[in-house]
mmCIF file of C-alpha atoms in Angstrom:
data_model
loop_
_atom_site.group_PDB
_atom_site.id
_atom_site.type_symbol
_atom_site.label_atom_id
_atom_site.label_comp_id
_atom_site.label_asym_id
_atom_site.label_seq_id
_atom_site.Cartn_x
_atom_site.Cartn_y
_atom_site.Cartn_z
ATOM 1 C CA MET A 1 -2.596 -1.358 51.653
ATOM 2 C CA PRO A 2 -4.729 -1.382 48.783
ATOM 3 C CA LEU A 3 -7.486 -3.913 48.292
ATOM 4 C CA ALA A 4 -6.248 -4.874 44.996
ATOM 5 C CA SER A 5 -3.851 -4.379 42.688
ATOM 6 C CA ILE A 6 -2.812 -5.284 39.224
ATOM 7 C CA PRO A 7 0.648 -7.893 39.462
ATOM 8 C CA SER A 8 3.484 -7.239 37.004
ATOM 9 C CA PRO A 9 5.215 -10.361 34.847
ATOM 10 C CA SER A 10 8.079 -11.145 36.837
ATOM 11 C CA GLN A 11 10.086 -11.092 33.819
ATOM 12 C CA GLY A 12 9.996 -9.588 29.889
ATOM 13 C CA VAL A 13 12.587 -12.090 28.481
ATOM 14 C CA TRP A 14 12.687 -15.730 27.919
ATOM 15 C CA TYR A 15 15.356 -17.612 25.982
ATOM 16 C CA LEU A 16 14.818 -19.656 22.582
ATOM 17 C CA GLY A 17 18.232 -21.497 23.475
ATOM 18 C CA VAL A 18 20.791 -18.371 23.480
ATOM 19 C CA ILE A 19 18.499 -16.386 21.640
ATOM 20 C CA PRO A 20 16.358 -13.904 23.579
ATOM 21 C CA ILE A 21 12.811 -13.359 23.139
ATOM 22 C CA ARG A 22 11.534 -10.154 24.783
ATOM 23 C CA ALA A 23 7.913 -8.968 25.784
ATOM 24 C CA TYR A 24 8.841 -5.239 24.388
ATOM 25 C CA ALA A 25 10.129 -6.134 20.992
ATOM 26 C CA LEU A 26 7.055 -8.711 20.785
ATOM 27 C CA CYS A 27 4.344 -5.727 21.534
ATOM 28 C CA ILE A 28 6.119 -3.808 18.869
ATOM 29 C CA VAL A 29 5.715 -6.147 16.177
ATOM 30 C CA LEU A 30 2.811 -7.242 16.849
ATOM 31 C CA GLY A 31 1.245 -3.578 16.991
ATOM 32 C CA VAL A 32 2.915 -2.840 13.389
ATOM 33 C CA ILE A 33 1.969 -6.160 12.216
ATOM 34 C CA VAL A 34 -2.085 -5.276 13.472
ATOM 35 C CA ALA A 35 -1.781 -1.474 12.142
ATOM 36 C CA VAL A 36 -0.436 -3.086 8.676
ATOM 37 C CA ILE A 37 -3.493 -5.148 8.312
ATOM 38 C CA ILE A 38 -6.190 -2.548 9.723
ATOM 39 C CA GLY A 39 -4.228 -0.040 7.135
ATOM 40 C CA GLU A 40 -4.478 -3.035 4.126
ATOM 41 C CA ARG A 41 -7.872 -3.067 4.550
ATOM 42 C CA ARG A 42 -9.012 0.866 4.623
ATOM 43 C CA TRP A 43 -7.023 1.266 1.862
ATOM 44 C CA ARG A 44 -8.895 -1.584 -0.214
ATOM 45 C CA ALA A 45 -11.719 -0.240 0.779
ATOM 46 C CA ARG A 46 -11.168 3.509 -0.757
ATOM 47 C CA GLY A 47 -9.895 1.867 -4.035
ATOM 48 C CA GLY A 48 -5.830 1.453 -3.648
ATOM 49 C CA ALA A 49 -4.009 -1.541 -4.773
ATOM 50 C CA PRO A 50 -3.517 -4.725 -2.411
ATOM 51 C CA GLY A 51 0.229 -4.454 -0.903
ATOM 52 C CA THR A 52 0.327 -1.183 -0.863
ATOM 53 C CA ILE A 53 0.254 -0.596 2.898
ATOM 54 C CA VAL A 54 3.049 -3.228 3.522
ATOM 55 C CA ASP A 55 5.315 -1.675 1.112
ATOM 56 C CA LEU A 56 4.948 1.703 2.814
ATOM 57 C CA ALA A 57 5.404 -0.294 5.789
ATOM 58 C CA VAL A 58 9.011 -1.147 5.261
ATOM 59 C CA TRP A 59 10.184 2.220 4.530
ATOM 60 C CA ALA A 60 8.239 3.811 7.902
ATOM 61 C CA VAL A 61 9.165 1.091 10.361
ATOM 62 C CA PRO A 62 13.163 1.461 10.088
ATOM 63 C CA PHE A 63 12.617 5.143 10.040
ATOM 64 C CA GLY A 64 10.229 5.133 12.512
ATOM 65 C CA LEU A 65 12.473 3.001 14.682
ATOM 66 C CA VAL A 66 15.446 5.218 14.883
ATOM 67 C CA GLY A 67 13.646 8.137 14.800
ATOM 68 C CA GLY A 68 11.768 7.430 18.200
ATOM 69 C CA ARG A 69 15.055 6.164 19.354
ATOM 70 C CA LEU A 70 16.662 9.420 18.208
ATOM 71 C CA TYR A 71 14.049 11.136 20.565
ATOM 72 C CA HIS A 72 13.946 9.090 23.194
ATOM 73 C CA VAL A 73 18.404 9.355 23.800
ATOM 74 C CA ILE A 74 18.273 13.772 22.624
ATOM 75 C CA THR A 75 15.648 14.142 25.498
ATOM 76 C CA ASP A 76 16.807 11.408 27.817
ATOM 77 C CA TRP A 77 20.439 11.942 27.033
ATOM 78 C CA GLN A 78 21.472 12.584 30.708
ATOM 79 C CA LEU A 79 20.490 8.558 31.566
ATOM 80 C CA TYR A 80 23.363 7.548 28.881
ATOM 81 C CA PHE A 81 25.794 10.568 28.945
ATOM 82 C CA GLY A 82 25.283 12.214 32.156
ATOM 83 C CA PRO A 83 27.842 12.352 34.985
ATOM 84 C CA ASP A 84 25.437 10.380 36.926
ATOM 85 C CA ALA A 85 24.018 8.028 34.157
ATOM 86 C CA PRO A 86 22.369 4.790 34.873
ATOM 87 C CA HIS A 87 23.253 3.648 31.600
ATOM 88 C CA THR A 88 26.680 3.573 29.093
ATOM 89 C CA PRO A 89 26.289 5.308 26.260
ATOM 90 C CA ILE A 90 26.671 2.388 24.196
ATOM 91 C CA GLU A 91 23.464 1.325 26.084
ATOM 92 C CA ALA A 92 21.648 4.129 23.764
ATOM 93 C CA LEU A 93 22.012 1.365 21.171
ATOM 94 C CA TYR A 94 20.089 -0.752 22.746
ATOM 95 C CA ILE A 95 16.369 -0.673 21.519
ATOM 96 C CA TRP A 96 15.199 -3.635 23.128
ATOM 97 C CA ASN A 97 15.702 -2.037 26.500
ATOM 98 C CA GLY A 98 12.735 0.309 26.160
ATOM 99 C CA GLY A 99 13.186 4.041 25.088
ATOM 100 C CA LEU A 100 11.445 5.012 22.429
ATOM 101 C CA GLY A 101 9.451 8.486 21.640
ATOM 102 C CA ILE A 102 6.449 8.777 19.962
ATOM 103 C CA TRP A 103 6.863 12.322 18.345
ATOM 104 C CA GLY A 104 10.030 11.131 16.465
ATOM 105 C CA ALA A 105 8.960 7.791 15.758
ATOM 106 C CA VAL A 106 5.500 9.347 13.985
ATOM 107 C CA ALA A 107 7.893 12.234 12.324
ATOM 108 C CA LEU A 108 10.530 10.299 10.997
ATOM 109 C CA GLY A 109 8.513 7.191 10.003
ATOM 110 C CA ALA A 110 6.135 9.303 8.074
ATOM 111 C CA LEU A 111 8.714 10.815 5.886
ATOM 112 C CA GLY A 112 9.809 7.113 5.166
ATOM 113 C CA VAL A 113 6.095 6.916 4.346
ATOM 114 C CA TRP A 114 6.703 9.947 2.049
ATOM 115 C CA PHE A 115 9.545 8.933 -0.327
ATOM 116 C CA GLY A 116 7.030 5.639 -0.534
ATOM 117 C CA CYS A 117 4.470 7.461 -1.410
ATOM 118 C CA ARG A 118 6.747 9.704 -3.987
ATOM 119 C CA ASN A 119 8.159 6.469 -5.419
ATOM 120 C CA ARG A 120 4.808 4.960 -6.235
ATOM 121 C CA GLY A 121 2.960 8.152 -7.369
ATOM 122 C CA ILE A 122 -0.180 8.524 -4.506
ATOM 123 C CA SER A 123 -1.198 10.867 -2.069
ATOM 124 C CA LEU A 124 1.034 11.538 1.466
ATOM 125 C CA SER A 125 -2.422 12.632 2.542
ATOM 126 C CA ALA A 126 -4.685 9.507 1.278
ATOM 127 C CA VAL A 127 -2.230 7.429 2.885
ATOM 128 C CA ALA A 128 -1.857 9.016 6.452
ATOM 129 C CA ASP A 129 -5.881 9.197 6.398
ATOM 130 C CA THR A 130 -5.859 5.593 5.986
ATOM 131 C CA VAL A 131 -3.474 4.360 8.676
ATOM 132 C CA ALA A 132 -4.247 7.006 11.167
ATOM 133 C CA PRO A 133 -6.302 4.526 13.247
ATOM 134 C CA GLY A 134 -3.767 1.488 12.527
ATOM 135 C CA ILE A 135 -1.415 3.589 14.468
ATOM 136 C CA ALA A 136 -3.639 4.193 17.231
ATOM 137 C CA VAL A 137 -4.044 0.939 18.405
ATOM 138 C CA ALA A 138 -0.747 -0.148 17.573
ATOM 139 C CA GLN A 139 0.454 2.202 20.263
ATOM 140 C CA ALA A 140 -1.639 0.419 22.612
ATOM 141 C CA ILE A 141 -0.296 -3.124 21.811
ATOM 142 C CA GLY A 142 3.191 -1.498 21.908
ATOM 143 C CA ARG A 143 2.738 0.729 25.657
ATOM 144 C CA TRP A 144 2.033 -3.376 27.030
ATOM 145 C CA GLY A 145 5.664 -3.783 26.222
ATOM 146 C CA ASN A 146 5.608 -0.927 29.231
ATOM 147 C CA TYR A 147 4.213 -3.070 31.486
ATOM 148 C CA PHE A 148 6.156 -5.702 30.669
ATOM 149 C CA ASN A 149 9.341 -4.152 31.223
ATOM 150 C CA GLN A 150 7.749 -2.159 34.536
ATOM 151 C CA GLU A 151 8.929 1.336 33.826
ATOM 152 C CA LEU A 152 6.706 4.652 32.473
ATOM 153 C CA PHE A 153 4.368 3.983 35.570
ATOM 154 C CA GLY A 154 2.665 6.732 37.410
ATOM 155 C CA SER A 155 2.670 8.053 40.767
ATOM 156 C CA PRO A 156 1.861 6.114 43.980
ATOM 157 C CA THR A 157 -2.523 5.454 44.115
ATOM 158 C CA ASN A 158 -4.289 2.971 46.377
ATOM 159 C CA LEU A 159 -6.862 2.794 43.838
ATOM 160 C CA PRO A 160 -8.092 -1.157 43.440
ATOM 161 C CA TRP A 161 -5.907 -0.756 39.128
ATOM 162 C CA GLY A 162 -2.559 -0.043 41.128
ATOM 163 C CA LEU A 163 0.418 -1.338 39.286
ATOM 164 C CA GLU A 164 2.398 -3.630 41.539
ATOM 165 C CA ILE A 165 5.944 -2.466 40.898
ATOM 166 C CA ASP A 166 9.325 -3.972 42.594
ATOM 167 C CA PRO A 167 10.810 -2.220 44.683
ATOM 168 C CA ASP A 168 14.201 -1.976 42.899
ATOM 169 C CA LYS A 169 13.331 -0.376 39.484
ATOM 170 C CA PRO A 170 13.859 3.439 38.633
ATOM 171 C CA GLY A 171 10.847 5.439 40.205
ATOM 172 C CA THR A 172 9.783 3.596 42.757
ATOM 173 C CA ILE A 173 9.799 4.995 46.461
ATOM 174 C CA ALA A 174 10.212 3.096 49.079
ATOM 175 C CA GLY A 175 7.370 2.252 51.235
ATOM 176 C CA VAL A 176 4.992 2.140 48.287
ATOM 177 C CA SER A 177 3.785 -0.858 45.982
ATOM 178 C CA THR A 178 1.167 0.234 43.979
ATOM 179 C CA TYR A 179 1.622 2.971 41.082
ATOM 180 C CA HIS A 180 -0.700 4.548 38.620
ATOM 181 C CA PRO A 181 -0.707 2.595 35.666
ATOM 182 C CA THR A 182 -0.274 5.069 32.889
ATOM 183 C CA PHE A 183 0.984 2.286 30.431
ATOM 184 C CA LEU A 184 -2.696 0.726 30.477
ATOM 185 C CA TYR A 185 -4.665 4.264 30.807
ATOM 186 C CA GLU A 186 -2.902 5.208 27.499
ATOM 187 C CA SER A 187 -3.521 2.031 25.586
ATOM 188 C CA LEU A 188 -7.063 2.091 26.104
ATOM 189 C CA TRP A 189 -6.964 5.601 25.203
ATOM 190 C CA ASP A 190 -5.569 4.791 21.902
ATOM 191 C CA LEU A 191 -7.991 2.333 21.743
ATOM 192 C CA GLY A 192 -10.699 4.890 22.133
ATOM 193 C CA LEU A 193 -9.450 7.274 19.443
ATOM 194 C CA ALA A 194 -8.613 4.606 16.858
ATOM 195 C CA PHE A 195 -12.433 4.312 16.813
ATOM 196 C CA PHE A 196 -13.522 7.692 16.755
ATOM 197 C CA LEU A 197 -11.351 7.945 14.020
ATOM 198 C CA ILE A 198 -12.921 5.308 12.280
ATOM 199 C CA TRP A 199 -16.442 6.977 12.763
ATOM 200 C CA ALA A 200 -15.410 10.965 12.779
ATOM 201 C CA GLY A 201 -14.197 9.555 8.745
ATOM 202 C CA ARG A 202 -16.991 8.031 7.643
ATOM 203 C CA ARG A 203 -19.136 10.383 9.222
ATOM 204 C CA PHE A 204 -18.125 13.737 7.833
ATOM 205 C CA SER A 205 -16.118 11.900 4.691
ATOM 206 C CA LEU A 206 -12.881 13.493 5.917
ATOM 207 C CA ARG A 207 -10.043 13.303 3.531
ATOM 208 C CA HIS A 208 -6.806 15.245 2.897
ATOM 209 C CA ALA A 209 -4.956 14.257 6.688
ATOM 210 C CA ARG A 210 -8.055 15.889 8.187
ATOM 211 C CA VAL A 211 -8.417 12.436 9.716
ATOM 212 C CA PHE A 212 -4.619 11.958 10.787
ATOM 213 C CA ALA A 213 -4.828 15.922 12.203
ATOM 214 C CA LEU A 214 -7.564 14.475 14.358
ATOM 215 C CA TYR A 215 -5.527 11.707 15.252
ATOM 216 C CA VAL A 216 -2.586 14.182 16.240
ATOM 217 C CA ALA A 217 -4.985 16.148 18.367
ATOM 218 C CA GLY A 218 -6.802 13.435 20.410
ATOM 219 C CA TYR A 219 -3.198 11.507 21.062
ATOM 220 C CA THR A 220 -1.368 14.535 22.475
ATOM 221 C CA LEU A 221 -4.838 15.331 24.850
ATOM 222 C CA GLY A 222 -5.011 12.225 26.405
ATOM 223 C CA ARG A 223 -1.158 11.850 25.976
ATOM 224 C CA PHE A 224 -0.603 15.607 28.219
ATOM 225 C CA TRP A 225 -2.832 14.564 31.222
ATOM 226 C CA ILE A 226 -1.264 10.436 31.511
ATOM 227 C CA GLU A 227 1.799 12.369 31.151
ATOM 228 C CA GLY A 228 1.378 14.553 34.244
ATOM 229 C CA LEU A 229 0.632 11.285 36.410
ATOM 230 C CA ARG A 230 4.173 9.684 35.658
ATOM 231 C CA VAL A 231 7.306 9.601 37.873
ATOM 232 C CA ASP A 232 9.680 8.725 35.745
ATOM 233 C CA SER A 233 12.612 10.903 34.999
ATOM 234 C CA ALA A 234 11.971 13.795 32.308
ATOM 235 C CA HIS A 235 12.837 17.581 32.068
ATOM 236 C CA HIS A 236 10.301 20.578 33.265
ATOM 237 C CA ILE A 237 9.806 23.780 31.668
ATOM 238 C CA LEU A 238 7.922 26.131 33.667
ATOM 239 C CA GLY A 239 6.428 23.418 36.241
ATOM 240 C CA LEU A 240 5.676 20.975 33.314
ATOM 241 C CA ARG A 241 7.141 18.017 31.853
ATOM 242 C CA LEU A 242 8.843 18.301 28.096
ATOM 243 C CA ASN A 243 6.225 15.891 26.410
ATOM 244 C CA GLN A 244 3.686 17.947 27.607
ATOM 245 C CA TRP A 245 4.701 20.742 26.198
ATOM 246 C CA THR A 246 5.485 19.079 22.802
ATOM 247 C CA SER A 247 1.665 17.573 23.570
ATOM 248 C CA ILE A 248 0.609 21.414 23.167
ATOM 249 C CA VAL A 249 2.226 22.236 20.336
ATOM 250 C CA LEU A 250 1.150 19.521 18.848
ATOM 251 C CA PHE A 251 -2.280 19.884 19.576
ATOM 252 C CA ILE A 252 -2.288 23.146 18.245
ATOM 253 C CA GLY A 253 -0.588 22.823 14.851
ATOM 254 C CA ALA A 254 -3.219 19.423 14.494
ATOM 255 C CA LEU A 255 -6.347 21.779 14.510
ATOM 256 C CA ALA A 256 -4.848 24.673 12.817
ATOM 257 C CA TYR A 257 -4.171 21.964 10.360
ATOM 258 C CA PHE A 258 -7.509 20.858 10.486
ATOM 259 C CA TRP A 259 -9.452 24.221 10.124
ATOM 260 C CA TYR A 260 -6.919 24.753 7.299
ATOM 261 C CA ALA A 261 -7.712 21.906 4.817
ATOM 262 C CA ARG A 262 -11.710 22.299 5.678
ATOM 263 C CA ASN A 263 -12.427 22.906 2.263
ATOM 264 C CA LYS A 264 -10.069 21.222 0.203
ATOM 265 C CA THR A 265 -11.567 19.118 -2.530
ATOM 266 C CA GLY A 266 -8.358 18.510 -4.879
ATOM 267 C CA GLU A 267 -8.515 14.507 -6.547
ATOM 268 C CA GLU A 268 -6.623 12.196 -4.320
ATOM 269 C CA ARG A 269 -4.352 9.448 -6.233
ATOM 270 C CA VAL A 270 -4.446 6.237 -4.358
ATOM 271 C CA GLN A 271 -3.637 4.107 -8.020
ATOM 272 C CA ALA A 272 0.034 3.957 -8.328
ATOM 273 C CA ALA A 273 1.105 5.746 -11.073
ATOM 274 C CA GLU A 274 2.873 3.995 -14.422
ATOM 275 C CA PRO A 275 5.335 6.847 -15.936
ATOM 276 C CA ALA A 276 5.654 4.337 -18.875
ATOM 277 C CA LEU A 277 2.198 3.844 -19.622
ATOM 278 C CA GLU A 278 1.631 7.301 -19.028
ATOM 279 C CA ALA A 279 3.847 8.375 -21.505
ATOM 280 C CA GLU A 280 3.144 5.670 -24.512
ATOM 281 C CA HIS A 281 -1.180 6.632 -23.647
ATOM 282 C CA SER A 282 -0.455 10.368 -24.281
ATOM 283 C CA ALA A 283 1.315 9.339 -27.185
ATOM 284 C CA HIS A 284 -1.330 7.490 -28.264
ATOM 285 C CA PRO A 285 -4.835 8.390 -27.074
ATOM 286 C CA ALA A 286 -6.875 5.466 -26.102
ATOM 287 C CA ASP A 287 -10.805 5.766 -26.331
ATOM 288 C CA PRO A 288 -11.268 6.253 -22.492
ATOM 289 C CA ALA A 289 -14.523 4.054 -23.576
ATOM 290 C CA HIS A 290 -12.150 1.116 -23.449
ATOM 291 C CA PRO A 291 -10.262 -1.126 -20.868
ATOM 292 C CA ALA A 292 -6.411 0.621 -20.654
ATOM 293 C CA ASP A 293 -6.072 -3.219 -20.782
ATOM 294 C CA GLN A 294 -7.562 -3.538 -24.089
ATOM 295 C CA ALA A 295 -4.883 -1.178 -26.134
ATOM 296 C CA ASP A 296 -2.645 -4.100 -27.389
ATOM 297 C CA GLU A 297 -6.066 -5.895 -28.869
ATOM 298 C CA HIS A 298 -7.206 -2.153 -30.518
ATOM 299 C CA GLU A 299 -3.811 -1.160 -31.627
ATOM 300 C CA ALA A 300 -3.733 -4.947 -33.603
ATOM 301 C CA ARG A 301 -7.023 -4.133 -35.102
ATOM 302 C CA ASP A 302 -5.964 -0.891 -36.163
ATOM 303 C CA ALA A 303 -2.716 -2.051 -37.707
ATOM 304 C CA ALA A 304 -5.367 -5.425 -39.417
ATOM 305 C CA ALA A 305 -7.312 -2.218 -40.772
ATOM 306 C CA GLY A 306 -4.960 -0.537 -42.169
ATOM 307 C CA THR A 307 -3.869 -4.060 -44.585
ATOM 308 C CA SER A 308 -7.254 -3.824 -45.863
ATOM 309 C CA GLU A 309 -7.524 -0.282 -47.068
ATOM 310 C CA ALA A 310 -4.352 -0.857 -48.639
ATOM 311 C CA ALA A 311 -5.096 -4.023 -49.629
ATOM 312 C CA GLN A 312 -8.700 -2.595 -51.460
ATOM 313 C CA GLU A 313 -6.411 0.304 -52.915
ATOM 314 C CA SER A 314 -5.004 -2.359 -55.291
ATOM 315 C CA PRO A 315 -6.029 -3.049 -59.048
ATOM 316 C CA GLU A 316 -6.085 -6.496 -58.357
ATOM 317 C CA THR A 317 -8.350 -6.717 -55.243
ATOM 318 C CA PRO A 318 -9.403 -10.369 -54.695
ATOM 319 C CA ASP A 319 -13.240 -10.952 -53.167
ATOM 320 C CA PRO A 320 -13.321 -9.843 -49.550
ATOM 321 C CA ALA A 321 -15.180 -13.539 -49.247
ATOM 322 C CA HIS A 322 -12.098 -14.984 -49.730
ATOM 323 C CA PRO A 323 -9.503 -15.086 -46.774
ATOM 324 C CA ALA A 324 -5.600 -14.366 -47.507
ATOM 325 C CA ASP A 325 -4.465 -17.242 -47.747
ATOM 326 C CA GLN A 326 -6.566 -18.539 -50.812
ATOM 327 C CA ALA A 327 -5.787 -15.700 -52.423
ATOM 328 C CA GLU A 328 -3.287 -17.572 -54.803
ATOM 329 C CA GLU A 329 -5.818 -20.817 -55.275
ATOM 330 C CA ALA A 330 -8.564 -17.887 -56.256
ATOM 331 C CA ALA A 331 -6.383 -17.021 -58.757
ATOM 332 C CA VAL A 332 -5.373 -20.310 -59.962
ATOM 333 C CA GLN A 333 -9.595 -21.131 -60.164
ATOM 334 C CA ASP A 334 -9.890 -18.022 -62.524
ATOM 335 C CA GLY A 335 -6.879 -19.211 -65.496
ATOM 336 C CA GLY A 336 -8.625 -21.922 -65.503
ATOM 337 C CA VAL A 337 -11.815 -20.632 -66.039
ATOM 338 C CA ALA A 338 -10.342 -18.665 -68.823
ATOM 339 C CA LEU A 339 -8.537 -20.979 -70.097
ATOM 340 C CA MET A 340 -11.803 -23.176 -70.747
ATOM 341 C CA SER A 341 -13.450 -19.933 -71.788
ATOM 342 C CA ALA A 342 -10.721 -20.208 -74.880
ATOM 343 C CA LEU A 343 -10.739 -23.914 -76.097
ATOM 344 C CA ALA A 344 -14.190 -23.418 -75.674
ATOM 345 C CA HIS A 345 -14.681 -20.840 -78.491
ATOM 346 C CA ASP A 346 -12.164 -22.117 -80.692
ATOM 347 C CA GLY A 347 -12.468 -25.577 -80.334
ATOM 348 C CA GLY A 348 -16.593 -26.251 -79.720
ATOM 349 C CA ILE A 349 -15.803 -27.523 -76.605
ATOM 350 C CA ASP A 350 -19.283 -27.388 -74.388
ATOM 351 C CA PRO A 351 -18.381 -25.416 -71.682
ATOM 352 C CA ALA A 352 -20.695 -28.648 -68.969
ATOM 353 C CA HIS A 353 -17.350 -30.577 -69.588
ATOM 354 C CA SER A 354 -15.215 -29.679 -66.648
ATOM 355 C CA SER A 355 -11.255 -28.431 -67.342
ATOM 356 C CA ASP A 356 -10.124 -31.999 -66.646
ATOM 357 C CA GLN A 357 -11.830 -33.231 -69.934
ATOM 358 C CA ALA A 358 -9.847 -30.581 -71.860
ATOM 359 C CA ASP A 359 -7.068 -33.325 -73.627
ATOM 360 C CA GLU A 360 -10.132 -35.753 -74.219
ATOM 361 C CA ALA A 361 -12.152 -33.061 -76.386
ATOM 362 C CA GLU A 362 -9.049 -31.915 -77.681
ATOM 363 C CA THR A 363 -8.174 -35.246 -78.866
ATOM 364 C CA ALA A 364 -12.037 -36.690 -80.197
ATOM 365 C CA SER A 365 -11.583 -33.298 -82.272
ATOM 366 C CA GLY A 366 -7.725 -34.308 -83.763
ATOM 367 C CA ARG A 367 -9.487 -37.500 -84.566
ATOM 368 C CA GLY A 368 -12.166 -36.093 -86.691
ATOM 369 C CA VAL A 369 -10.198 -34.104 -88.567
ATOM 370 C CA ALA A 370 -8.072 -37.219 -89.468
ATOM 371 C CA ARG A 371 -10.323 -39.148 -90.945
ATOM 372 C CA SER A 372 -12.025 -36.168 -92.848
ATOM 373 C CA GLU A 373 -8.509 -35.952 -94.596
ATOM 374 C CA ARG A 374 -8.504 -40.176 -95.256
ATOM 375 C CA GLY A 375 -11.412 -40.026 -97.113
ATOM 376 C CA THR A 376 -11.114 -36.994 -99.119
ATOM 377 C CA SER A 377 -7.693 -38.475 -99.873
ATOM 378 C CA GLY A 378 -10.081 -41.868 -101.119
ATOM 379 C CA GLU A 379 -11.864 -40.362 -103.006
ATOM 380 C CA GLY A 380 -9.279 -38.941 -105.797
ATOM 381 C CA GLY A 381 -6.276 -40.889 -105.449
ATOM 382 C CA THR A 382 -6.383 -44.154 -106.079
ATOM 383 C CA ALA A 383 -4.939 -46.539 -108.652
#
């Protein structure tokens, strides 16, 4: 008997009325939420628009779940379709019972992210580097779902951190009560990997999916030795489990890409492209010194300038000191001045008189003429 051990949960499912709440599903969901939060913070720090990683998660999560389940069912088909299968074929769809292959989840999830990046016009490589540490943390959290399901444990051990497994679980050995907690090994490895990725990305300014390549290499390195401890059923090739061979291939591929991308210096787009705005800007290039959101203001100014030039070419150009809505009033005033000048010239009106005294001056002039005529008539016409 070991001196100490880690007890397993007595149950992994709770019921809210008739609704089952499964610890495995909760761990997966919590891992996704944490990964999105980490990705959002890193994306904004890189200059990307807020909400981008959330939008991409809408693509990645469904694709990832389908891919993870497909990989599990394909590689462990005998569990559902073999002659002595412990599960019925329909249970291949019961994702809540456990069984997600990380290789399929990442591969098909990446395909979903690629679709999302194409729709937004941003670089897939930039997104991959941003979300890599979050994916590692999500895996660290998700592995605790295996703990609640008492599955994917390792070989027997008497170490103080041995995991207690119920004797009726598949893979147990008669007379053995504690096993290597491979879920815990992988969870701690993934957390350490996440911190390493963040440090390496900042220390060496890694771009063009090189952080993601380090994630793949680091994860497969840990998965290789952890996989060797597991005792659950698996296909073996040349003495190694299938997932160990997968780890070897992906590890080599990740290192090869990391070396290949070492000299990449091209720009990675982190801002969503707007085709309509780009087409408009290409047709009417804006001054790069002005922000894009001032386009309407500059267009209005250009229109006003065009109107001003047209007005200057007109033969009757108003005084620029007068606003446009005072044009008619100015014309009336000019006409009044002209009329006063004419009256002053013909009728001897004092120009100091205002225009509203014109009738009075004209009346006074008429009276003087009448008196003169009467005086002339009196001198030569009396009887």
